[in-house]
Phi, psi and omega in degrees: 000138181289133175284143187261002173197146180234128178284128183239343185084000178252139185282076181282317176252121183290160172072234190297334186245026180303134175098001180254136170250130183276133171275144182303131177088356182269152178280345177103195183303135183264349179272138181300141176222164182294124180290152179268147184286158179275071176197175183288342176277342178257267180300334179296341179264004181295130178243101185276309175200177187293339182265355188248131179237135171278115183275321185198151173228123183230128177256140178234129180275158177305132180093346179275153172289135178270096185203158170244181191305318184252015179291123179286157176292157002278158182245105179292153178259145179280129175279341178211164182302142178216144178242129181244123181247128177255132181235155171230126180247116180278186008272351184071207182221103179296155178173188181298140178301133178089347178287135180300336181279354178272128182216139177282348181144200184262117176275136181225139169244139173239122180255126189238124173288163177305150187304320183286349181257351184291135180265014179071017183239137172263134175233096180272135183256148172270187184237184179235162177055228178271011180069223186091197182119190188242036184294333179259009179263117184283357182259356179205161179281164191305316181234159179248351183261234188287341187294317182299310175301324179295314177301313184296319179299318180292319178299320183286350169272356177107359181277144165274128193238150173215158175210168184208157175275356178060031168106356179210128184247181171100356175223140179253355183285335184070013186243017181238121184253019182301333180301336191274359179236128177291162180303335179272004178093355180279167180288130177277084186294333180294308182284333171300317181293318177301316181293314189285324188209317189298321181300332181291318176293316181296320178301316181296310184293317183288324176300315181296321180294316180294316179302314181296322181289324184283321184263348180075013177204162180279161175289158175271319179220151175230133180232151172244135185230109184220152180225139180067242172306322177297327175293320174298318179299322177300317180286330173297319176297318180296324184277319189250329182233057187292346181280352190278329187228146177279332179211145181231125174255115187239106180260139178040054190299132182270040171285176190059037192310303185290336180285305187285329179290323173299317180294338176295334179275344184303315180304321180292321179295316179301312183294319179296317183287320187269329185241342182083358180192164178289155170285140183296150182301322181298321177292321179297317177297317185294317182289328174295321178296322177293323176296321177297316181296320183288324187252350186268346180059220182293343181262014181300332181290348176297330183090011175204161180263138178294324179221077183295338180292343178269354185279127180242027182305135181232106182295338178289350178238021180243111179303327182289342179269326186274145179297150183308123178090349180291130177281115179266202179273156176056035176079007180284141175237131184296150182229005186273134174254008181285154177294344181266010180290164187244148165281166178299319181297318178298318180297318179292323177298320178296321175298321178297318180295317179295325181292318179115175188294129174234168184289334183241006179085359182274172178205147179281173172299125182300336177294335178268324181200107180261012177078019186280340188293152173280001178245129179293141179275083185299328181293342177260005181075019182287126180255330174200169184272163173261181176291154179286152179296139184094345178282147178299118183271351192289338180294325182254329183247013185294159183282345183285304184189160175288169175293124191303322183299327182293316179291327179293317178297321178298316179296320178294315184292321178271001181052047182220093181301336183297340179290332190290149175305137183303139177082001187245014182198142179227128176204150183295337182276350181162165183249162177300135187223016178063027178294347178302334182294338181264359182290137173255182181301316181296325178295316181291325175298322178296320176299315180301307185293319180291325177301320177293320181290339184263015185300327178293320176292329181270014178055042178051049182297339182292336170049049184244017177296143185242021172258100177251029184296324180294318177296315179300316187291334178269002174085011178283161184231149173237126171245115180247152180212152183209134177284135178284351174248028179296122184268002180235316182245118187293125183296339178299335177296323177291321177297317179299316181295317179299316180298318178294323178297318179296321178296324183277327191253018170099012176115168186299312184294326177295319178293319181296346178287342180221347182221117178240141183243132178237129171263140183242113180296133176083350185282122177268184187287324182264007186092349178287151177266162180294139184259005185262061184287311182199164176238136179275186184297339179259003181091002179292143181272130176267126181301150183278164169294142181301136182280141171295116185233153169294143188237082184290325187282324184283353174109351182285315167049042189302315185288318179294320178296323177296321177297315178300317180297324179293313183289314191268335183240354181075018181267099182289130183286122175256326185209137176229124179270130180243144182234138177298151180302329179287343183081000186273354183209134175224141181215151174271155164244146188238147178293121180303138014267006176293156178219157180292131178238126181287123178233350183251186188276347190238101182299337182266014182235127186301327182293350179273005183239151167239158174266124184212000000 
């Protein structure tokens, strides 16, 4: 068994833990020691290693607003005492003052419940988009949006919590990648590595050190909880640092980074090349609603499909989708007089978008191949999947602008900032100039192929390795989940990774012993549900019934609790029942490859389903 601390006679940890050097993955000293106070005279004097500085320690009493001097509203109130510790881990990346590629290091916050309320568990959170934030800023908390209430909610359940900017601070949108390019236009390999992987190890080790110093004892269990980029981070930990966490919750994982983000730009390229402009948002909503009507049966009013991967809806063969008199495919003639009706070319473009990125922009008849498989159709030139039918298309195919991260990755990969959407990138060699509008199919294929070739420069950001034997052998668990209505990250990517994992690790059942995957019908990328439930006689969209979703902030925390039960009690999750916030709809999710099968009288009630 690995020892978790080694006496050296050197004062590595100040105060109660002087003389201990931490081994990677260890919880630290196991003997009780005097805990350090929540102030700069206590935790502020903690010396973890030569690269780590305690920037600030702030205590908040129950009933107080959890805020710092420059924290923007809203300011949540603490229901119980909480201590927030800010750390900076160097060396960062020196450079010109004000350059986005210049960074002092990795900012980390550790949020600590009162000692008598701690449940002996660490819950480290991942980030979204390109990460960032104000974790190293002593005048404000790390995030201004949902993260602070999420951290606070978890702390008030008894968890010790942490988050990080992953090596670059100053933006909370998570949508700016300027940090990743040096002033001369070259790849900033230092900050790419901090972003892709090193920050994850530092977050784990530093969180454990602060926790141990504050409570005077080591944690019992450590978990990582991430969604989107955070889901990718969870799998990076599973692949490269499997000793750090006992359980990993990975939602909508953004692995296959350069592949799926390049494919996020594909809808815009298809529309520009085939139509000369984007399809209007109203039309996108309307055709998604028609797909729901065609494939949803009696449950179409839910506003999402129970199994969208099975839907082969083709608007080019639907009279209700095509404008009145338009000749469609297979002898169909359009009958719609709505403003949201489609031309034949628009209908075919939508099929291309649903199928996913190909080398030449083409797509097969969806009745023959709708892109549902977890294996890419290489013979058709398929490079990645499209969004599932019924999913909100406006995030990627909307008339306003492409998804910003997609144009930024293209600009970074081609080392040409002019490609990036205006206002979304800053570099000394040039500014964002909306050059994405001129990209053709061959250009986007070049972005895809070059992104794969640049994985060493990008610190293996694709995070698609399928050897999880070290994680399996130490008994750690991964619970991953993905919404089938994800409007940004195609769920087929999660299916593909699971299938590849099974091929590498001895089969489906062997993988299920340590990694389980759950698909959630109707679940979008931000937790929002699809809004394309139905269209009325004027083309107006009727909002959908609220989707049954996991509810981490309100206290239900179904998925995280299932992970804990698996790790701590050996209860492997086979089925998790989810209920809409309104209480009007409940559905089960099943551990892949099982799926919910209706056997009872009430489709909107979870008890009417079995997993099979």
